[in-house]
Tab-separated table of C-alpha atoms and ligand atoms in Angstrom:
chain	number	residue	atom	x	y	z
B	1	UNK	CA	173.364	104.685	106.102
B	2	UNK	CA	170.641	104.422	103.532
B	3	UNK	CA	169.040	107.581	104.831
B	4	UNK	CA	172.329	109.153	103.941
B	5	UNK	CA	172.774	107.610	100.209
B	6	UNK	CA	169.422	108.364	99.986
B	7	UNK	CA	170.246	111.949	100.315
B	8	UNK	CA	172.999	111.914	98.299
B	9	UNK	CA	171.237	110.135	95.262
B	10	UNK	CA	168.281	113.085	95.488
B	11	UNK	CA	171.158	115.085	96.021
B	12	UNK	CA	172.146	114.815	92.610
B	13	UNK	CA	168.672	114.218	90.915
B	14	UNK	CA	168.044	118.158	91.839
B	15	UNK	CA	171.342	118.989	90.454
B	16	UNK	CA	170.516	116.913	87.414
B	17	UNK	CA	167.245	117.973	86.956
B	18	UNK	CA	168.607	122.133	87.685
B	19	UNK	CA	170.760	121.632	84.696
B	20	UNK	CA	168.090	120.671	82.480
B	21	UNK	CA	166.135	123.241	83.345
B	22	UNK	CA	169.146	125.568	82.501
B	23	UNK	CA	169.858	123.968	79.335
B	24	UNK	CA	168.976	125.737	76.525
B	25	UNK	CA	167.459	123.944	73.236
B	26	UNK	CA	165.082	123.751	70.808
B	27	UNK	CA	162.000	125.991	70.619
B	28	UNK	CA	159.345	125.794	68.221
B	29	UNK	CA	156.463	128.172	67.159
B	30	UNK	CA	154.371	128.667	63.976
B	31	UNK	CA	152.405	132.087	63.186
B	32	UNK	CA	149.852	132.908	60.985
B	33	UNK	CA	151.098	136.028	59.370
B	34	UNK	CA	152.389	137.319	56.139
B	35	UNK	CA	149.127	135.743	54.810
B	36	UNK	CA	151.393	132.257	55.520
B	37	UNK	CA	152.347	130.008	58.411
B	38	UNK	CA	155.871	131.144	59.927
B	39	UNK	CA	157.220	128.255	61.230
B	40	UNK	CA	160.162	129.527	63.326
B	41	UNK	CA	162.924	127.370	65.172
B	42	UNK	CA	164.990	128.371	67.480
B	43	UNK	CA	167.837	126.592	69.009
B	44	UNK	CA	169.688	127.516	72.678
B	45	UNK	CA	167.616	129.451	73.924
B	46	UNK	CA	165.076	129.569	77.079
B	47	UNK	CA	161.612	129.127	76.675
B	48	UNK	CA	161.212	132.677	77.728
B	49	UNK	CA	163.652	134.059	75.354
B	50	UNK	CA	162.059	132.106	72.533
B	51	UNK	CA	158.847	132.964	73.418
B	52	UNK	CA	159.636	136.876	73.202
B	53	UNK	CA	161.311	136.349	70.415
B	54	UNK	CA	158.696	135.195	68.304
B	55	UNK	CA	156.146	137.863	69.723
B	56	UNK	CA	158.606	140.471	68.441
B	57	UNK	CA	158.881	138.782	64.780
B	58	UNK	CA	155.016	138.311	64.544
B	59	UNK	CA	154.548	141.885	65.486
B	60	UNK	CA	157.344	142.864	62.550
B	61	UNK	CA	155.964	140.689	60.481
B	62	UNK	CA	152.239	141.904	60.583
B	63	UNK	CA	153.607	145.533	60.239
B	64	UNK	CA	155.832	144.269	56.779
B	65	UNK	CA	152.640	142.366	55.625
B	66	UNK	CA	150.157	145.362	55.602
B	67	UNK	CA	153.023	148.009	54.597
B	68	UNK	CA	153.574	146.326	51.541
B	69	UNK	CA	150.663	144.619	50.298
B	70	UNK	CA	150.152	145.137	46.885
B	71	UNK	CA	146.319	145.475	46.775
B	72	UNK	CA	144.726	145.623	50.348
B	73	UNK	CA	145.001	149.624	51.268
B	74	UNK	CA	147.643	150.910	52.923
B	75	UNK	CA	151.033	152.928	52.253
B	76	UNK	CA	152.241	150.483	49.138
B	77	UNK	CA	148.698	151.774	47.974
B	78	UNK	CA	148.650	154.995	48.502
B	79	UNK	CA	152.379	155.443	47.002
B	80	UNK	CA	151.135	153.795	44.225
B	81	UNK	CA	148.274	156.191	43.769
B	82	UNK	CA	150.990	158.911	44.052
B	83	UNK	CA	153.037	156.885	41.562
B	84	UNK	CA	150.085	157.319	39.216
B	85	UNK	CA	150.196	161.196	39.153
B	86	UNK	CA	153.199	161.693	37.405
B	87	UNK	CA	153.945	164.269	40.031
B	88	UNK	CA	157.287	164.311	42.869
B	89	UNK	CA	156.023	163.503	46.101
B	90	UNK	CA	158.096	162.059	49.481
B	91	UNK	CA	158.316	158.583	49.661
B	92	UNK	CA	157.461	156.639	53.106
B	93	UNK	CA	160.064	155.164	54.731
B	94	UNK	CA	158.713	151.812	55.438
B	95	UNK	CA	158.719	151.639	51.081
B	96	UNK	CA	162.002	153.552	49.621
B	97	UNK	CA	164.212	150.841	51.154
B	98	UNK	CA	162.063	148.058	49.042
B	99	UNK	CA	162.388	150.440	45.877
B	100	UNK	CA	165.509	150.757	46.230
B	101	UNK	CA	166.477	146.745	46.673
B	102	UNK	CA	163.914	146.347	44.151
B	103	UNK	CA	165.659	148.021	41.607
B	104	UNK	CA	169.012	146.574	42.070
B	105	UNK	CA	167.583	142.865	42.128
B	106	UNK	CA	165.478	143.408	38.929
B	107	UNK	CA	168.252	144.613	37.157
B	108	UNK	CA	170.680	142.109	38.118
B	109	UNK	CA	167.919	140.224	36.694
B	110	UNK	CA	167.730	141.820	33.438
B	111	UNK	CA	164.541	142.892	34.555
B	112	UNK	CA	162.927	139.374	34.283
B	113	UNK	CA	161.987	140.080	38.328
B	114	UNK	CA	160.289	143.257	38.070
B	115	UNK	CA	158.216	144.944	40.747
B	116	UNK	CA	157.081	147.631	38.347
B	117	UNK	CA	154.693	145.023	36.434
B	118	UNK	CA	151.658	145.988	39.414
B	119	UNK	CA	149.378	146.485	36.698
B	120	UNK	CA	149.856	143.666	34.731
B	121	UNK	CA	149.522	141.485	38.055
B	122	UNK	CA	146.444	143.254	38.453
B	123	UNK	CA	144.825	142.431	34.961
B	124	UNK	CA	145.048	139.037	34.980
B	125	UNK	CA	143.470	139.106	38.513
B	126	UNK	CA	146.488	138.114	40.832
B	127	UNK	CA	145.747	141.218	42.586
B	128	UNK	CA	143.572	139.733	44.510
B	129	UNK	CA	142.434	137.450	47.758
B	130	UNK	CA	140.803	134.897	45.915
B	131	UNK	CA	142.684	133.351	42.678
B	132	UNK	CA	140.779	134.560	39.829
B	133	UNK	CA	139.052	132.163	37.957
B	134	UNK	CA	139.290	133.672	34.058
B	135	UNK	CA	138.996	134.165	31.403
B	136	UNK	CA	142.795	135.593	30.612
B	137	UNK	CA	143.003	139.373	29.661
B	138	UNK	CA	142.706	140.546	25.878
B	139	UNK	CA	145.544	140.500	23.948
B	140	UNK	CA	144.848	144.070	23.403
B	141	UNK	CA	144.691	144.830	26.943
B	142	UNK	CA	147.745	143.093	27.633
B	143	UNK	CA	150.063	144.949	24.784
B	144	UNK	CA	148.843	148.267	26.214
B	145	UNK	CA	150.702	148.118	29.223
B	146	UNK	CA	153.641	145.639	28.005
B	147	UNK	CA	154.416	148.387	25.314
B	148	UNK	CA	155.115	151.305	27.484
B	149	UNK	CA	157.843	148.525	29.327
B	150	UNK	CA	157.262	149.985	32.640
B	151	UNK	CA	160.360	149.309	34.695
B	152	UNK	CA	161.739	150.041	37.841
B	153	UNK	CA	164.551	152.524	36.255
B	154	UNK	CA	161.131	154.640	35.573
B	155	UNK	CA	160.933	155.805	39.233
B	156	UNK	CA	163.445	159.079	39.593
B	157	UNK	CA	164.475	159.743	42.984
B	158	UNK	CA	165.434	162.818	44.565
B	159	UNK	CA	166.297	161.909	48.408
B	160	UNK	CA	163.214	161.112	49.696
B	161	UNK	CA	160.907	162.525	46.599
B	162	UNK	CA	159.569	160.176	43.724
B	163	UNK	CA	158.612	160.442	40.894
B	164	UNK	CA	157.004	158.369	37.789
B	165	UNK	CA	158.030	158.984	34.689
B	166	UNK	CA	156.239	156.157	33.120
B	167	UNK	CA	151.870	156.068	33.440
B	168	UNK	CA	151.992	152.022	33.322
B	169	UNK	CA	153.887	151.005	36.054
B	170	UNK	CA	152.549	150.142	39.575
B	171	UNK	CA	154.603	148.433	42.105
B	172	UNK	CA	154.046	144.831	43.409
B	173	UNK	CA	156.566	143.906	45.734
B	174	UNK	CA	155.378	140.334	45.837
B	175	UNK	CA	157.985	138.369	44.615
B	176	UNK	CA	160.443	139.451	46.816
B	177	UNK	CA	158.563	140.990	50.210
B	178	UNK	CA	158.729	137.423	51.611
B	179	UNK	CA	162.205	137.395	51.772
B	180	UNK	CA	163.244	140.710	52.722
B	181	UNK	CA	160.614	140.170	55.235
B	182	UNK	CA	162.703	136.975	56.663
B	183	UNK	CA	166.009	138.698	56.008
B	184	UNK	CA	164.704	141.632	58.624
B	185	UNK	CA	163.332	138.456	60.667
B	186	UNK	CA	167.207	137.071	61.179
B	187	UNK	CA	168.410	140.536	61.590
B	188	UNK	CA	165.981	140.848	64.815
B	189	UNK	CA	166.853	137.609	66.018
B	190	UNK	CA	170.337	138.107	65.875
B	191	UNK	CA	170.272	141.697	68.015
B	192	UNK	CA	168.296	139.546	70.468
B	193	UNK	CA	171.361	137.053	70.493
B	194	UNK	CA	170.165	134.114	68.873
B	195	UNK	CA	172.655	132.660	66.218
B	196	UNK	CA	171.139	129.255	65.870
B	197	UNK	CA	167.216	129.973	63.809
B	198	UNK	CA	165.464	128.864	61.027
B	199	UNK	CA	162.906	131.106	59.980
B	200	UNK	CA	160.556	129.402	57.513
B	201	UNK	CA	157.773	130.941	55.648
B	202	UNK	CA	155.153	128.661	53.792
B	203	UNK	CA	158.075	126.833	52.853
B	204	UNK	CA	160.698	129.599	52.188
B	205	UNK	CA	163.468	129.852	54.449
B	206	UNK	CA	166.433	131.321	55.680
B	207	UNK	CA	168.592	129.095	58.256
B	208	UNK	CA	171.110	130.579	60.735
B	209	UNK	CA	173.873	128.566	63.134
B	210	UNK	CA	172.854	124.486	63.450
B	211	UNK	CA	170.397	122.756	64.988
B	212	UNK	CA	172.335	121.429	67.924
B	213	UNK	CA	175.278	119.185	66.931
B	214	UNK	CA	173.616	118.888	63.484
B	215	UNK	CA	172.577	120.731	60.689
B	216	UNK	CA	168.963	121.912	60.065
B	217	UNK	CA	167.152	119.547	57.662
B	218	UNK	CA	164.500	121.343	55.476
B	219	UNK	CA	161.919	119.653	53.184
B	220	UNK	CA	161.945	121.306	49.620
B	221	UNK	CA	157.899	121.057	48.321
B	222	UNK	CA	157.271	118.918	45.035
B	223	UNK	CA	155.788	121.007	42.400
B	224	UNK	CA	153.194	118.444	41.477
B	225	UNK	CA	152.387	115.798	44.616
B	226	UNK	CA	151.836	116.386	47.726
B	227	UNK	CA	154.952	116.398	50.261
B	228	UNK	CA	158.543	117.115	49.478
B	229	UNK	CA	160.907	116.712	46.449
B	230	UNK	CA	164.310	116.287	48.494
B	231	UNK	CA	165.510	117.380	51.622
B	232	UNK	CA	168.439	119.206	52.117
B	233	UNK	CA	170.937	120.556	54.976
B	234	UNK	CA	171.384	123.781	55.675
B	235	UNK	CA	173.567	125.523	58.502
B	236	UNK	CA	175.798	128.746	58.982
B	237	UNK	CA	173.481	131.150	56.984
B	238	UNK	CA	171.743	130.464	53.812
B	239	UNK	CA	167.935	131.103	52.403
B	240	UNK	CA	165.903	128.721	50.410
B	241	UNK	CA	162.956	129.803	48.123
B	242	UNK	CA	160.825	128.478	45.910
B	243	UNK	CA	158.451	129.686	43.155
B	244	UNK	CA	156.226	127.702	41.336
B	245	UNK	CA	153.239	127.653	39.254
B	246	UNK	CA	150.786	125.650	41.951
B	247	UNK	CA	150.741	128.388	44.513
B	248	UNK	CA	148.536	130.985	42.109
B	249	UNK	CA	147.029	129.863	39.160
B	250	UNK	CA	143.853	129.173	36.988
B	251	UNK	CA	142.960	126.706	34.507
B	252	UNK	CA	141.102	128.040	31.330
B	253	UNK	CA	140.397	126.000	28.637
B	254	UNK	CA	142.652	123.398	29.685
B	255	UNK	CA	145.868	125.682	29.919
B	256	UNK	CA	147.306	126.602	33.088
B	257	UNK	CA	147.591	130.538	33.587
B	258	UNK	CA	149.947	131.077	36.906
B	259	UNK	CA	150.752	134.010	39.013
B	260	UNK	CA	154.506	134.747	37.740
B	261	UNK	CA	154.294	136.870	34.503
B	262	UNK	CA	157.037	137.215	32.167
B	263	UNK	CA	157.452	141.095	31.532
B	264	UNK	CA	158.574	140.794	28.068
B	265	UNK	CA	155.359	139.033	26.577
B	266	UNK	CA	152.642	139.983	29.601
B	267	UNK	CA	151.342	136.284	29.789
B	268	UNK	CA	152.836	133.836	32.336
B	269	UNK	CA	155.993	132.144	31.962
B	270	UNK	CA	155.976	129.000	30.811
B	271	UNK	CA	158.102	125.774	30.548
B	272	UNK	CA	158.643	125.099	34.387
B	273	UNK	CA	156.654	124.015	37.548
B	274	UNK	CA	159.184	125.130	40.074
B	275	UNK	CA	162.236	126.864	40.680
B	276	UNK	CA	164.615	126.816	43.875
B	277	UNK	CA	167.169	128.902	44.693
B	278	UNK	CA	169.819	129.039	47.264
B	279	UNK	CA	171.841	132.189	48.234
B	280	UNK	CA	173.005	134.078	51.587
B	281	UNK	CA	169.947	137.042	51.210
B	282	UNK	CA	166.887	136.117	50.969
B	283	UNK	CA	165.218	138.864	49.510
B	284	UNK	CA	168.395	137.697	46.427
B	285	UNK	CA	167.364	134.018	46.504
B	286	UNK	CA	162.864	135.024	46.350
B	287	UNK	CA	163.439	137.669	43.513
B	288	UNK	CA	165.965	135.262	42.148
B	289	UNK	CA	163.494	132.378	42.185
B	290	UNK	CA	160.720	135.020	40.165
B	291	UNK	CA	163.522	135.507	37.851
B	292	UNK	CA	164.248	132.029	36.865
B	293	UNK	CA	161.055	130.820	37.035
B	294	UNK	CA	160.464	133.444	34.063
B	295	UNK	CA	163.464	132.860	32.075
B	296	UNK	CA	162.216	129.221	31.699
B	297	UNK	CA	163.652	125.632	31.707
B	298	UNK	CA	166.225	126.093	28.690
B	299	UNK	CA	169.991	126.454	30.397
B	300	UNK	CA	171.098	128.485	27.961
B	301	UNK	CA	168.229	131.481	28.993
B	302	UNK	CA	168.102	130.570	32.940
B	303	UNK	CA	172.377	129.733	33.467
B	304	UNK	CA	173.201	133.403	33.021
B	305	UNK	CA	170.315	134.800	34.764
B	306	UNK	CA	171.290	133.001	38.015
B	307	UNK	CA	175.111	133.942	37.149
B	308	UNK	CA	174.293	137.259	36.810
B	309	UNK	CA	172.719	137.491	40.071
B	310	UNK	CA	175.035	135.690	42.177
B	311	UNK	CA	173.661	133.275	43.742
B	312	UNK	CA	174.887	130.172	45.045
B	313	UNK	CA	172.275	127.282	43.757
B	314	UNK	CA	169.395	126.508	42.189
B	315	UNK	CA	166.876	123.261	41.329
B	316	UNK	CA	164.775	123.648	38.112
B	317	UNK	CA	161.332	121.507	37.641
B	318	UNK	CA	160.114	121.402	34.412
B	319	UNK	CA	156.535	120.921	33.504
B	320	UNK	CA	157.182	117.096	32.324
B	321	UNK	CA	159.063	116.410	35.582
B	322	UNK	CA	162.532	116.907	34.705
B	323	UNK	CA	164.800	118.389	37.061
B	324	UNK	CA	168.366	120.647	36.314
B	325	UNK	CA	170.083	121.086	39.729
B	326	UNK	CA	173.681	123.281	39.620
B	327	UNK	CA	176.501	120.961	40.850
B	328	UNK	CA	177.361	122.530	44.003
B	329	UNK	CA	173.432	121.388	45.260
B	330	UNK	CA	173.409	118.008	44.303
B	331	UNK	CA	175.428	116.308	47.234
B	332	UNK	CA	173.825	117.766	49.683
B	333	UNK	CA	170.023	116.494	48.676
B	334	UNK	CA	168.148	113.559	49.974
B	335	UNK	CA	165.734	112.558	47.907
B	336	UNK	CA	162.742	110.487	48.979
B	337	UNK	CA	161.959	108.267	50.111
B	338	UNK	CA	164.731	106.737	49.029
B	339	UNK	CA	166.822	108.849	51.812
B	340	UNK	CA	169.896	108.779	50.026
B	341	UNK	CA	171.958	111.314	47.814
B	342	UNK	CA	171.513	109.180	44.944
B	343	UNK	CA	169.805	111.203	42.075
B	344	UNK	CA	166.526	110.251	40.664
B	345	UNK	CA	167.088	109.239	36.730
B	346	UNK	CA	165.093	112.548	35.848
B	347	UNK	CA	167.496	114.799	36.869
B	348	UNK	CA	170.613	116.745	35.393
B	349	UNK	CA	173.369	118.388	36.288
B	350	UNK	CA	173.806	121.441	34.845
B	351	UNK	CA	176.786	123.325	34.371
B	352	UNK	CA	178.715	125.038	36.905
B	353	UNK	CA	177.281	128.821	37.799
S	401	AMP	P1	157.064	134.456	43.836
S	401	AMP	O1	156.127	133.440	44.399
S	401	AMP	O2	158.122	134.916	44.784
S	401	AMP	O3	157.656	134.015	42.531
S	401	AMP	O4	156.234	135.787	43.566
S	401	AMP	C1	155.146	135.811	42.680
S	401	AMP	C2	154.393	137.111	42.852
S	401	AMP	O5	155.240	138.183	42.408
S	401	AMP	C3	153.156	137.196	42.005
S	401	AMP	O6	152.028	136.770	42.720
S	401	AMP	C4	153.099	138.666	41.635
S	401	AMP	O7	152.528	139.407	42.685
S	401	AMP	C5	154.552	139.049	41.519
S	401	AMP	N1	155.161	138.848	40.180
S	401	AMP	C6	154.723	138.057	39.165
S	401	AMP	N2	155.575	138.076	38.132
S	401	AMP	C7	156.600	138.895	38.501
S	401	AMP	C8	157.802	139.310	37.862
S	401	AMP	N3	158.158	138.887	36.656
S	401	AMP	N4	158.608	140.173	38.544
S	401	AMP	C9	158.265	140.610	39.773
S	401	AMP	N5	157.141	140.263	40.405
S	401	AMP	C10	156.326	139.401	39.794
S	402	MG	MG1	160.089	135.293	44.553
């Protein structure tokens, strides 16, 4: 008798046990690519699945990181060199998609995100590994290049052939490379059948399906302490990015110069610390982010710059702390540690987009 209950009960521990083993959930990996950690989360799947996965994005995403870096050598480099000529010449594949999205999002953005400003990036030393350490460019130097107003509307196409038709502009595909990048991520994991992802890099995010029976949770980074501002939930498909003025910068003379540069003056934007935006795309929501961040804190100058490029939320730090976040946002944020929805007394709604 209990040599026969005995079997029964192990009976159903290997049955119990077989089903976990077949239940799919949560896998977790973080890579060191796209000069960032890519913290990726997966949820249903196998180990095994996961696992391959992630080799495949890693692999994509070291091939998107040296195709379009904007000063290490490589094809970004040489089309820029190309670029430089003046002279028709076939475009690379792995670039004439980014030109081509590149254009569209800076002029949705009235050009305030625009990819064409390379050499501007490059004088005030962005264009490089280590954050430069100034003094800031000349005034003089500065004007020379903001003057000619290179633009992305300055590259003709033809097909595949390019062409310059302005000797100032040099594409830097860094405020938006990121996220097209992670858009291209999603699109991979979703031909591999995975529907439930979060694909997070250095903070910037798109989120696919739910975690589970829940949303995904995602911290959203304080501009000026370490740790998060609010935490929000994200599920179905939506992208979260952030620029702000700590990730690049240098202080001269007790003035911070940061990495995002307002095309119509040359200098860096000023006013804010960070900017947040929410949309479907992410390649929309990072060169949306660029965009705001350089049409500064004042609603009237930032409200029809996010209309115009339709996305669907934003948070706005300013450099004293204050915070605009668009109504449709502000339910859905925790903000710590105080773990509720309640707002903090330093932040505004702003009006509807
Ligand atoms: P992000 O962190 O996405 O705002 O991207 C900032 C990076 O984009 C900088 O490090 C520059 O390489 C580049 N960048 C700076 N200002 C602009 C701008 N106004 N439009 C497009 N790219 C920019
Ligand atoms: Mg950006």
């Amino acid at each position: 008798m209990i040599i026969t209950v005995t079997r029964f009960f192990l009976f159903f521990v290997v049955i119990f046990l077989a089903a976990c083993e077949r239940q799919p959930a949560a896998y977790h990996e973080q890579l060191l690519v796209f000069g960032t950690v890519v913290d990726v989360q997966l949820w249903g799947v196998e180990p095994k699945q996961g696992q391959q996965a992630v080799a495949r994005l890693a692999e994509d995403f070291d091939y998107m990181h040296n195709t379009w870096h904007a000063w290490h050598p490589g094809p970004l480099g040489r089309v820029n060199e190309l670029l430089a000529t003046g002279q028709p010449f076939s475009a690379p594949p792995s670039i004439l998609p980014l030109i081509e999205r590149g254009t569209e999002l800076s002029r949705r953005s009235g050009g305030l995100f625009n990819p064409a400003i390379g050499k501007l990036i490059a004088l005030w030393g962005f264009a490089s590994d280590d954050p430069p350490k100034g003094p800031p460019p000349s005034d003089a130097a500065i004007r020379a290049i903001v003057d000619q107003h290179p633009s992305m509307t300055d590259i003709r196409r033809d097909g595949i052939q390019i062409q310059a038709q302005n000797p100032a502009l040099k594409l830097d595909f860094g405020a938006f490379a990121k996220g097209y990048a992670v858009d291209r991520a999603i699109e991979v994991l979703r031909e591999l059948g995975i529907n439930n992802a979060v694909v997070n890099a250095g903070g910037d995010l798109r989120a696919i399906g739910r975690h589970g029976e829940r949303p995904w949770r995602v911290g959203i980074r304080h501009p000026r302490e370490a740790g998060i501002l609010a935490s929000v939930e994200v599920q179905g498909d939506e992208s979260v990015f952030t620029s702000g003025d700590y990730e690049r910068y240098f202080d001269w003379q007790g003035k911070r110069y940061d990495h995002i540069i307002d095309p119509r003056t040359g200098y860096p934007a000023q006013g804010l610390s960070s900017v947040t935006v929410f949309s479907q795309l992410a390649d929309l929501a990072d060169a949306a982010a660029t965009a705001l961040f350089v049409a500064g804190p004042e609603e009237k100058n930032w409200l029809p710059v996010a209309r115009a490029m339709g996305i669907s939320g934003a948070i706005l730090v300013d450099d004293t702390g204050n915070i605009q976040i668009t109504p449709g946002i502000r339910e859905r944020l925790y903000f710590e540690p105080r773990g509720d929805s309640q707002l903090p007394p330093e932040v505004q709604l702003s009006a509807p987009l």
